[in-house]
Short mmCIF file of C-alpha atoms in Angstrom, two decimals:
data_model
loop_
_atom_site.label_atom_id
_atom_site.label_comp_id
_atom_site.label_asym_id
_atom_site.label_seq_id
_atom_site.Cartn_x
_atom_site.Cartn_y
_atom_site.Cartn_z
CA MET A 1 0.00 0.00 -0.03
CA SER A 2 2.83 2.40 0.90
CA VAL A 3 4.39 1.96 -2.51
CA GLN A 4 1.13 2.81 -4.27
CA GLN A 5 0.74 5.91 -2.05
CA ALA A 6 4.26 6.88 -3.17
CA ILE A 7 3.36 6.38 -6.88
CA ARG A 8 0.22 8.51 -6.57
CA GLU A 9 2.32 11.31 -4.96
CA VAL A 10 4.92 11.12 -7.60
CA GLU A 11 2.14 11.18 -10.28
CA ALA A 12 0.69 14.30 -8.74
CA LEU A 13 4.20 15.84 -8.87
CA LEU A 14 5.30 14.89 -12.49
CA GLY A 15 2.01 13.98 -14.14
CA LYS A 16 1.07 10.50 -15.13
CA GLU A 17 2.78 10.66 -18.53
CA ARG A 18 6.16 10.57 -16.71
CA VAL A 19 5.32 7.68 -14.40
CA LEU A 20 5.09 4.31 -16.28
CA THR A 21 3.02 1.64 -14.70
CA THR A 22 1.70 -0.68 -17.30
CA VAL A 23 2.91 -4.28 -17.27
CA GLU A 24 4.51 -3.89 -20.80
CA ASP A 25 6.58 -0.81 -19.67
CA LEU A 26 7.62 -2.21 -16.29
CA ALA A 27 8.81 -5.57 -18.07
CA CYS A 28 11.28 -3.39 -20.02
CA TYR A 29 12.97 -2.39 -16.64
CA SER A 30 12.86 -5.83 -15.07
CA PHE A 31 16.31 -6.76 -16.28
CA ASP A 32 19.59 -5.41 -17.40
CA GLY A 33 22.46 -6.55 -19.56
CA THR A 34 23.40 -9.36 -16.98
CA ALA A 35 22.89 -12.87 -18.27
CA ASP A 36 21.71 -15.53 -15.67
CA ALA A 37 20.21 -12.86 -13.43
CA PRO A 38 16.71 -12.85 -11.90
CA SER A 39 14.23 -10.49 -13.41
CA GLN A 40 11.78 -8.42 -11.22
CA ARG A 41 9.30 -5.82 -12.33
CA PRO A 42 9.34 -2.42 -10.47
CA ASP A 43 6.17 -0.83 -9.39
CA ALA A 44 6.81 2.14 -11.37
CA VAL A 45 9.37 3.86 -13.76
CA ILE A 46 9.76 7.50 -13.25
CA MET A 47 11.34 10.11 -15.63
CA PRO A 48 12.42 13.13 -13.97
CA LYS A 49 13.61 16.43 -15.75
CA SER A 50 15.50 18.13 -13.07
CA THR A 51 17.46 17.76 -9.92
CA GLU A 52 14.66 19.31 -7.88
CA GLU A 53 12.39 16.65 -9.24
CA VAL A 54 14.74 14.01 -8.31
CA GLN A 55 15.00 15.44 -4.73
CA ALA A 56 11.19 15.46 -4.52
CA ILE A 57 11.01 11.84 -5.66
CA MET A 58 13.43 10.87 -2.94
CA LYS A 59 11.67 12.67 -0.27
CA ILE A 60 8.48 10.75 -1.24
CA ALA A 61 10.25 7.44 -1.29
CA SER A 62 11.83 8.17 2.05
CA LYS A 63 8.48 9.06 3.56
CA TYR A 64 7.01 5.71 2.48
CA LYS A 65 10.17 3.58 2.86
CA THR A 66 10.01 2.72 -0.79
CA PRO A 67 13.09 1.22 -2.66
CA VAL A 68 14.55 3.41 -5.46
CA TYR A 69 16.69 2.16 -8.34
CA PRO A 70 18.81 4.80 -10.31
CA ARG A 71 19.18 3.59 -13.89
CA GLY A 72 21.12 4.71 -17.02
CA ALA A 73 20.96 2.52 -20.16
CA GLY A 74 20.88 -0.80 -18.17
CA THR A 75 23.94 -2.04 -20.13
CA ASN A 76 25.77 -3.07 -16.87
CA LEU A 77 26.89 -6.67 -16.50
CA SER A 78 26.57 -7.16 -12.64
CA GLY A 79 22.88 -7.17 -12.12
CA GLY A 80 23.35 -3.46 -10.92
CA THR A 81 19.91 -2.10 -12.06
CA ILE A 82 17.53 -5.00 -11.52
CA PRO A 83 14.74 -3.85 -8.96
CA LEU A 84 15.00 -6.76 -6.81
CA LYS A 85 12.51 -5.48 -4.09
CA GLY A 86 10.09 -3.79 -6.38
CA GLY A 87 9.70 -0.04 -5.85
CA LEU A 88 10.58 2.78 -8.20
CA VAL A 89 13.01 2.78 -11.03
CA VAL A 90 14.45 6.42 -11.76
CA THR A 91 15.64 6.74 -15.36
CA PHE A 92 17.18 9.82 -16.87
CA GLN A 93 16.41 9.86 -20.58
CA MET A 94 14.84 13.41 -20.07
CA MET A 95 18.01 14.71 -18.30
CA ASN A 96 20.29 14.25 -21.31
CA LYS A 97 21.71 17.66 -21.89
CA ILE A 98 25.32 18.63 -22.31
CA LEU A 99 25.29 21.89 -20.34
CA GLU A 100 28.77 23.29 -21.03
CA VAL A 101 31.97 22.52 -22.93
CA ASP A 102 34.68 24.51 -21.45
CA SER A 103 37.75 24.37 -23.78
CA GLU A 104 39.79 26.67 -21.69
CA ASN A 105 39.54 24.46 -18.47
CA LEU A 106 39.30 21.28 -20.49
CA THR A 107 36.04 20.29 -18.88
CA ALA A 108 32.42 19.38 -19.83
CA THR A 109 29.34 19.78 -17.57
CA VAL A 110 26.64 17.23 -18.32
CA GLN A 111 23.35 15.85 -17.21
CA PRO A 112 23.16 12.12 -16.03
CA GLY A 113 21.43 10.85 -19.16
CA VAL A 114 23.97 12.09 -21.68
CA ILE A 115 25.28 9.23 -23.84
CA ILE A 116 29.15 8.90 -23.82
CA ALA A 117 29.40 8.86 -27.58
CA SER A 118 27.26 11.94 -27.74
CA LEU A 119 29.53 13.83 -25.56
CA ASN A 120 32.59 12.81 -27.66
CA THR A 121 30.71 13.93 -30.77
CA ALA A 122 30.03 17.41 -29.01
CA VAL A 123 33.65 17.88 -27.92
CA ALA A 124 35.27 16.76 -31.27
CA PRO A 125 35.07 20.27 -32.91
CA TYR A 126 37.25 21.52 -29.95
CA GLY A 127 39.85 19.07 -30.76
CA LEU A 128 38.95 17.21 -27.46
CA ILE A 129 37.95 13.78 -26.22
CA TYR A 130 36.50 12.07 -23.27
CA PRO A 131 38.67 8.92 -23.12
CA PRO A 132 36.62 6.42 -21.12
CA ASP A 133 35.57 3.87 -23.67
CA PRO A 134 33.40 1.05 -22.54
CA GLY A 135 32.06 -1.44 -25.14
CA THR A 136 28.56 0.03 -24.82
CA VAL A 137 29.83 3.63 -25.48
CA SER A 138 27.14 4.32 -28.07
CA THR A 139 24.28 3.51 -25.52
CA ALA A 140 25.85 3.81 -21.98
CA THR A 141 24.94 7.06 -20.05
CA MET A 142 27.41 9.38 -18.26
CA ALA A 143 26.03 8.83 -14.77
CA GLY A 144 25.44 5.12 -15.32
CA SER A 145 29.22 4.59 -16.26
CA THR A 146 30.21 6.80 -13.43
CA ALA A 147 28.14 4.85 -10.89
CA GLU A 148 29.76 1.57 -12.27
CA CYS A 149 33.15 3.22 -12.80
CA SER A 150 33.29 1.81 -16.42
CA GLY A 151 36.62 0.91 -18.02
CA GLY A 152 37.01 -0.05 -21.72
CA LEU A 153 39.73 -0.45 -24.39
CA ARG A 154 41.82 2.61 -23.59
CA GLY A 155 42.27 1.95 -19.89
CA LEU A 156 46.00 1.11 -20.09
CA LYS A 157 47.07 4.53 -21.26
CA TYR A 158 44.13 6.84 -20.39
CA GLY A 159 42.74 5.25 -17.24
CA VAL A 160 39.10 4.55 -16.38
CA THR A 161 36.01 6.64 -15.65
CA LYS A 162 37.18 7.74 -12.07
CA HIS A 163 40.24 9.41 -13.58
CA TYR A 164 37.96 11.81 -15.46
CA ILE A 165 35.24 12.73 -12.91
CA MET A 166 36.06 16.24 -11.40
CA GLY A 167 32.93 17.13 -9.85
CA MET A 168 29.35 16.02 -9.18
CA GLU A 169 25.93 16.94 -7.91
CA VAL A 170 24.24 14.18 -5.77
CA VAL A 171 20.91 13.68 -4.25
CA LEU A 172 20.95 11.45 -1.19
CA ALA A 173 18.32 9.15 0.11
CA ASN A 174 16.43 11.61 2.18
CA GLY A 175 16.21 13.99 -0.81
CA GLU A 176 18.99 16.32 0.33
CA LYS A 177 21.55 17.40 -2.31
CA PHE A 178 25.11 18.40 -2.38
CA ARG A 179 27.99 19.28 -4.65
CA ALA A 180 31.62 18.18 -4.51
CA GLY A 181 34.69 18.72 -6.71
CA GLY A 182 34.63 21.17 -9.51
CA LYS A 183 36.84 22.49 -12.45
CA THR A 184 40.10 22.88 -10.63
CA VAL A 185 42.87 20.41 -11.38
CA LYS A 186 43.84 20.44 -7.67
CA ASN A 187 41.26 19.77 -5.02
CA VAL A 188 42.03 18.17 -1.67
CA THR A 189 39.27 19.59 0.30
CA ALA A 190 38.38 17.11 3.07
CA TYR A 191 37.19 13.44 2.10
CA ASP A 192 37.26 12.79 -1.61
CA LEU A 193 33.46 12.72 -1.98
CA VAL A 194 33.63 12.53 -5.87
CA LYS A 195 35.72 9.19 -5.70
CA LEU A 196 33.34 7.67 -3.11
CA PHE A 197 30.28 8.09 -5.24
CA THR A 198 32.06 7.14 -8.38
CA GLY A 199 31.74 3.32 -8.49
CA SER A 200 29.10 3.44 -5.67
CA GLU A 201 26.68 1.76 -8.13
CA GLY A 202 23.64 3.88 -7.14
CA THR A 203 23.74 2.61 -3.49
CA LEU A 204 24.65 5.97 -1.83
CA GLY A 205 23.22 8.69 -3.84
CA ILE A 206 21.74 9.65 -7.22
CA ILE A 207 24.12 11.60 -9.62
CA THR A 208 22.24 14.45 -11.24
CA GLU A 209 25.12 16.52 -12.73
CA LEU A 210 28.72 15.71 -13.65
CA ILE A 211 31.81 17.75 -14.39
CA VAL A 212 34.37 15.74 -16.45
CA LYS A 213 37.82 16.11 -17.69
CA LEU A 214 38.72 16.29 -21.34
CA ILE A 215 42.04 16.01 -23.06
CA PRO A 216 43.35 16.88 -26.52
CA ALA A 217 42.54 14.34 -29.08
CA PRO A 218 45.76 12.49 -30.37
CA GLU A 219 47.07 13.68 -33.72
CA ALA A 220 47.90 10.29 -35.11
CA LYS A 221 47.21 6.59 -34.51
CA LYS A 222 48.64 3.31 -35.66
CA SER A 223 47.14 -0.18 -35.14
CA MET A 224 48.78 -3.53 -35.21
CA LEU A 225 47.85 -7.27 -35.09
CA ALA A 226 50.32 -9.69 -33.53
CA ILE A 227 49.85 -13.37 -34.04
CA PHE A 228 51.26 -16.06 -31.58
CA SER A 229 51.26 -19.77 -31.74
CA ASP A 230 52.14 -20.00 -28.06
CA LEU A 231 50.23 -18.29 -25.18
CA ASP A 232 53.42 -17.56 -23.10
CA ASP A 233 54.93 -15.67 -26.02
CA ALA A 234 51.85 -13.51 -26.13
CA GLY A 235 52.16 -12.96 -22.40
CA LYS A 236 55.86 -12.04 -22.46
CA THR A 237 55.19 -9.67 -25.42
CA ILE A 238 52.68 -7.70 -23.25
CA ALA A 239 55.36 -7.24 -20.41
CA GLY A 240 58.03 -6.53 -23.07
CA ILE A 241 56.05 -3.73 -24.74
CA ILE A 242 55.74 -2.03 -21.31
CA ALA A 243 59.36 -2.61 -20.54
CA ALA A 244 60.19 -0.97 -23.81
CA LYS A 245 58.77 2.28 -22.34
CA VAL A 246 55.79 2.12 -24.60
CA ILE A 247 52.24 2.61 -23.20
CA PRO A 248 49.86 1.75 -26.02
CA ALA A 249 46.52 3.42 -26.09
CA THR A 250 44.93 -0.07 -26.45
CA LEU A 251 46.55 -3.53 -25.92
CA GLU A 252 43.97 -6.24 -26.32
CA ILE A 253 44.14 -10.03 -26.30
CA MET A 254 41.85 -12.79 -27.80
CA ASP A 255 42.29 -16.49 -27.23
CA LYS A 256 41.89 -19.28 -29.69
CA THR A 257 38.18 -19.79 -29.07
CA THR A 258 37.45 -16.19 -29.44
CA ILE A 259 39.56 -15.91 -32.55
CA GLU A 260 37.71 -18.64 -34.29
CA THR A 261 34.35 -17.42 -33.30
CA VAL A 262 34.89 -13.89 -34.33
CA GLU A 263 36.33 -14.96 -37.72
CA ALA A 264 33.33 -17.09 -38.41
CA PHE A 265 31.14 -14.11 -37.37
CA ALA A 266 33.02 -11.01 -38.84
CA LYS A 267 35.25 -12.40 -41.62
CA ALA A 268 38.04 -10.01 -40.38
CA GLY A 269 41.01 -11.95 -41.60
CA LEU A 270 41.95 -13.30 -38.16
CA PRO A 271 44.23 -16.25 -38.22
CA THR A 272 42.20 -19.28 -36.87
CA ASP A 273 45.30 -21.38 -36.24
CA ALA A 274 46.81 -18.93 -33.80
CA GLU A 275 46.67 -19.55 -30.01
CA ALA A 276 46.29 -15.99 -29.28
CA VAL A 277 46.37 -12.54 -31.03
CA LEU A 278 47.24 -9.15 -29.59
CA LEU A 279 45.54 -5.96 -30.97
CA ILE A 280 47.63 -2.92 -30.28
CA GLU A 281 47.25 0.69 -30.95
CA VAL A 282 49.72 3.62 -30.26
CA ASP A 283 48.62 7.18 -30.58
CA GLY A 284 49.86 10.70 -29.94
CA ILE A 285 52.20 12.95 -31.95
CA PRO A 286 53.05 11.51 -35.38
CA GLU A 287 56.69 11.22 -34.90
CA VAL A 288 56.27 9.59 -31.58
CA VAL A 289 53.62 7.21 -33.01
CA GLU A 290 55.97 5.93 -35.63
CA LYS A 291 58.76 5.32 -33.23
CA GLU A 292 56.57 3.61 -30.59
CA ALA A 293 55.10 1.39 -33.58
CA GLN A 294 58.52 0.33 -34.46
CA ALA A 295 59.33 -0.55 -30.92
CA VAL A 296 56.13 -2.68 -30.60
CA VAL A 297 56.82 -4.51 -33.74
CA GLU A 298 60.36 -5.31 -32.56
CA VAL A 299 59.15 -6.60 -29.26
CA CYS A 300 56.47 -8.76 -30.98
CA LYS A 301 59.16 -10.25 -33.18
CA ARG A 302 61.38 -10.94 -30.40
CA PHE A 303 58.78 -13.20 -28.85
CA ASN A 304 57.92 -15.02 -32.15
CA GLY A 305 54.96 -12.94 -33.00
CA LYS A 306 53.98 -12.23 -36.61
CA VAL A 307 52.87 -8.56 -36.94
CA GLN A 308 50.45 -7.02 -39.46
CA VAL A 309 50.40 -3.17 -39.44
CA ALA A 310 47.15 -1.49 -40.49
CA ARG A 311 48.22 0.60 -43.67
CA ASP A 312 45.17 3.06 -43.55
CA ASP A 313 42.10 4.03 -41.55
CA ALA A 314 40.03 1.28 -43.27
CA GLU A 315 42.32 -1.43 -42.25
CA ARG A 316 42.51 0.02 -38.74
CA GLU A 317 38.78 -0.02 -38.28
CA LYS A 318 38.57 -3.46 -39.67
CA LEU A 319 40.91 -4.66 -36.85
CA TRP A 320 38.87 -2.87 -34.04
CA ALA A 321 35.67 -3.93 -35.47
CA ALA A 322 36.99 -7.57 -34.97
CA ARG A 323 37.80 -6.81 -31.39
CA ARG A 324 34.38 -5.25 -30.72
CA ALA A 325 32.59 -8.14 -32.30
CA ALA A 326 34.04 -10.54 -29.71
CA LEU A 327 31.07 -10.50 -27.42
CA PRO A 328 28.26 -10.57 -30.16
CA ALA A 329 30.24 -13.36 -31.91
CA LEU A 330 30.49 -15.51 -28.83
CA ALA A 331 26.85 -14.80 -27.99
CA ARG A 332 25.68 -16.24 -31.26
CA LYS A 333 27.02 -19.59 -30.38
CA SER A 334 24.66 -20.38 -27.43
CA PRO A 335 21.39 -19.19 -25.91
CA THR A 336 23.18 -17.71 -22.76
CA THR A 337 26.42 -15.81 -22.52
CA VAL A 338 27.88 -15.31 -19.01
CA LEU A 339 30.52 -12.67 -19.42
CA GLU A 340 32.82 -12.22 -16.50
CA ASP A 341 35.37 -9.60 -15.43
CA ALA A 342 38.45 -11.20 -13.74
CA THR A 343 41.34 -8.91 -13.45
CA VAL A 344 45.10 -9.95 -12.59
CA PRO A 345 48.46 -8.28 -12.71
CA ARG A 346 49.39 -8.35 -16.41
CA SER A 347 52.42 -10.39 -15.59
CA ARG A 348 50.05 -13.27 -14.81
CA ILE A 349 47.74 -13.07 -17.81
CA PRO A 350 49.27 -16.28 -19.47
CA GLU A 351 48.73 -18.10 -16.11
CA MET A 352 45.18 -16.83 -15.82
CA LEU A 353 44.36 -17.86 -19.37
CA ARG A 354 45.67 -21.34 -18.74
CA ALA A 355 43.68 -21.51 -15.42
CA ILE A 356 40.55 -20.53 -17.34
CA ARG A 357 41.17 -23.21 -19.84
CA ALA A 358 41.77 -25.78 -17.12
CA ILE A 359 38.46 -24.62 -15.44
CA ALA A 360 36.57 -25.01 -18.76
CA LYS A 361 37.96 -28.67 -19.22
CA LYS A 362 37.18 -29.52 -15.52
CA TYR A 363 33.44 -28.28 -15.79
CA ASP A 364 33.03 -29.37 -19.40
CA LEU A 365 32.22 -25.85 -20.58
CA LEU A 366 33.06 -23.79 -23.64
CA ILE A 367 34.73 -20.53 -22.53
CA GLY A 368 36.16 -17.95 -24.80
CA THR A 369 38.47 -15.32 -23.26
CA PHE A 370 39.28 -11.78 -24.52
CA GLY A 371 39.98 -8.51 -22.85
CA HIS A 372 42.35 -5.72 -22.01
CA ALA A 373 45.75 -7.29 -21.78
CA GLY A 374 47.56 -4.15 -21.06
CA ASP A 375 45.77 -3.70 -17.75
CA GLY A 376 45.20 -7.45 -16.93
CA ASN A 377 41.44 -7.14 -17.35
CA LEU A 378 40.06 -10.37 -18.81
CA HIS A 379 36.64 -11.24 -19.91
CA PRO A 380 36.18 -15.13 -19.74
CA THR A 381 32.83 -15.65 -21.48
CA ILE A 382 30.92 -18.86 -20.75
CA LEU A 383 28.67 -20.18 -23.51
CA CYS A 384 25.77 -22.02 -22.16
CA ASP A 385 21.95 -22.45 -21.93
CA GLU A 386 20.21 -20.99 -18.76
CA HIS A 387 17.41 -23.55 -19.35
CA ASN A 388 19.87 -26.46 -18.68
CA GLN A 389 19.89 -26.53 -14.90
CA GLU A 390 22.58 -29.15 -14.76
CA GLN A 391 24.79 -27.17 -16.93
CA MET A 392 24.11 -23.89 -15.13
CA LYS A 393 25.27 -25.54 -11.91
CA ARG A 394 28.62 -26.21 -13.60
CA VAL A 395 28.72 -22.65 -14.91
CA HIS A 396 28.28 -21.32 -11.29
CA LYS A 397 31.03 -23.51 -9.99
CA ALA A 398 33.25 -22.39 -12.79
CA VAL A 399 32.67 -18.73 -12.08
CA ASP A 400 33.48 -19.20 -8.38
CA GLU A 401 36.67 -20.86 -9.24
CA ILE A 402 37.61 -18.25 -11.84
CA PHE A 403 37.26 -15.48 -9.25
CA ARG A 404 38.95 -17.45 -6.55
CA VAL A 405 42.01 -18.01 -8.81
CA ALA A 406 42.03 -14.27 -9.80
CA VAL A 407 42.08 -13.04 -6.31
CA ASP A 408 44.71 -15.67 -5.24
CA MET A 409 46.88 -14.32 -8.03
CA GLY A 410 46.78 -10.85 -6.51
CA GLY A 411 44.05 -9.81 -8.71
CA THR A 412 40.56 -8.10 -8.21
CA LEU A 413 37.02 -9.18 -8.57
CA SER A 414 36.26 -6.54 -11.08
CA GLY A 415 38.25 -4.36 -13.28
CA GLU A 416 35.26 -2.51 -14.92
CA HIS A 417 31.88 -4.31 -14.56
CA GLY A 418 31.28 -3.58 -10.88
CA ILE A 419 29.92 -5.68 -8.02
CA GLY A 420 26.22 -5.27 -8.31
CA MET A 421 24.39 -8.41 -7.01
CA ALA A 422 26.48 -10.77 -9.15
CA LYS A 423 29.72 -10.57 -7.07
CA MET A 424 28.51 -9.71 -3.57
CA LYS A 425 29.11 -13.12 -2.19
CA TYR A 426 32.91 -12.89 -3.20
CA LEU A 427 33.68 -9.54 -1.52
CA GLU A 428 35.24 -10.98 1.55
CA TRP A 429 37.74 -12.87 -0.56
CA GLU A 430 39.25 -9.46 -1.53
CA LEU A 431 38.35 -7.12 1.24
CA GLY A 432 38.07 -9.32 4.16
CA ALA A 433 35.09 -9.30 6.83
CA THR A 434 36.33 -5.95 8.21
CA GLY A 435 36.64 -4.34 4.72
CA VAL A 436 33.11 -5.45 3.93
CA ASP A 437 31.81 -4.15 7.26
CA VAL A 438 33.41 -0.79 6.33
CA LEU A 439 31.35 -0.75 3.17
CA ARG A 440 28.21 -1.46 5.17
CA ARG A 441 28.99 1.40 7.61
CA ILE A 442 29.26 3.89 4.83
CA LYS A 443 26.04 2.78 3.28
CA GLU A 444 24.20 2.84 6.58
CA ALA A 445 25.52 6.36 7.31
CA LEU A 446 24.08 7.76 4.12
CA ASP A 447 21.09 5.37 3.55
CA PRO A 448 20.17 3.81 6.85
CA ASP A 449 16.95 2.34 5.40
CA TYR A 450 18.60 0.73 2.36
CA LEU A 451 16.34 2.55 0.00
CA LEU A 452 18.78 3.14 -2.77
CA ASN A 453 19.42 0.14 -4.96
CA PRO A 454 18.98 -2.52 -2.24
CA GLY A 455 20.45 -5.90 -2.67
CA LYS A 456 23.52 -4.52 -4.48
CA MET A 457 27.17 -4.33 -3.35
CA VAL A 458 26.49 -4.80 0.33
CA ALA A 459 23.78 -6.54 2.02
CA GLY A 460 22.11 -5.10 5.26
CA ARG A 461 22.76 -6.63 8.59
CA SER A 462 21.01 -9.97 9.29
#
């Protein structure tokens, strides 16, 4: 009853046209990009147009103790936006304005619903870019990717989302708002609240405005494909490139299963007899790009790699289209695709790839692995059928083992996908019981009733 009272008050505030309650509409918000995750319809989907409306919504939700789920495009892969306890989904397609591009201070100010690719289109005439580059760059929103702290292909050289968030406006669970950070390059005022809310997955507050850092676009780029018949040689090459004082913009890996699947799907000219390929791009000043590209080629050859250098933009685009086809190509092979996010120190990538192969064999599963080799962020992708219960039991055991191995190698549970509901049970492996309790104390200080995105990242006290 209290949820319905909350919905009526929100309808009176916004009008019924911005409060969706039909079964058909609610079904569209009952799931996100996560495979093998439960679906749950919310009680309503709300579309605010301003920070003040978000504040009013949260005050109503707080009054009736109604769960609220902030949602961007729903492309996350950790169950981060599934409304597990019903309640209100707040979505931001009507708060999608780029408020300012400040070329003097190299910043942009945006509303939460701005699409990442749209921001890059807007800043391109200024000779600038916003570097974070998740695979869903054409659909993911700025606030959604900030809440998840998205990564992407350019993380090795340019970092991830948290390195570009300079300031934000946030609405808290009780409807109060605050601003933190700003346009200054240096800002060490008190606790770093910007970093606290970046990656908080909508569990601490709702981001309603962002100030982000922009950088000059590179003048030149050069892409290469390195082909290896031995996995260890590919791993040694990754370390060798960094040791040669070259930091590529992108340094990606695909294993044999992924190569074969992508080639069958995209016909990109990938060598299906290879054990692994590296896709490498250097960028920057033209003279430096040429020097770094030559250094990369020499390192690859030293470790028995065969190198193909893209001769023009068309060949470059073909290479990266093949990499971006990895997930859709693998997804075509089975009804369900479980894409994980295990991350290890890059020196241990060959060891991790062999461990994933052993786990696949142990549980009789087909696993293709690709990912961001330069920063150790691998995506083991399990091809399965969620309707086959016996197989899914093996999938769950395999996922458990993959994360156990990653943490034991000094890695982390997530390089870019976040924790959400999918990885909560593993948190103590990395943080320990005390670390998880610290998360819980932060949550309870800001949202004592667990109204914001309940069931994600940290559970309430039992």
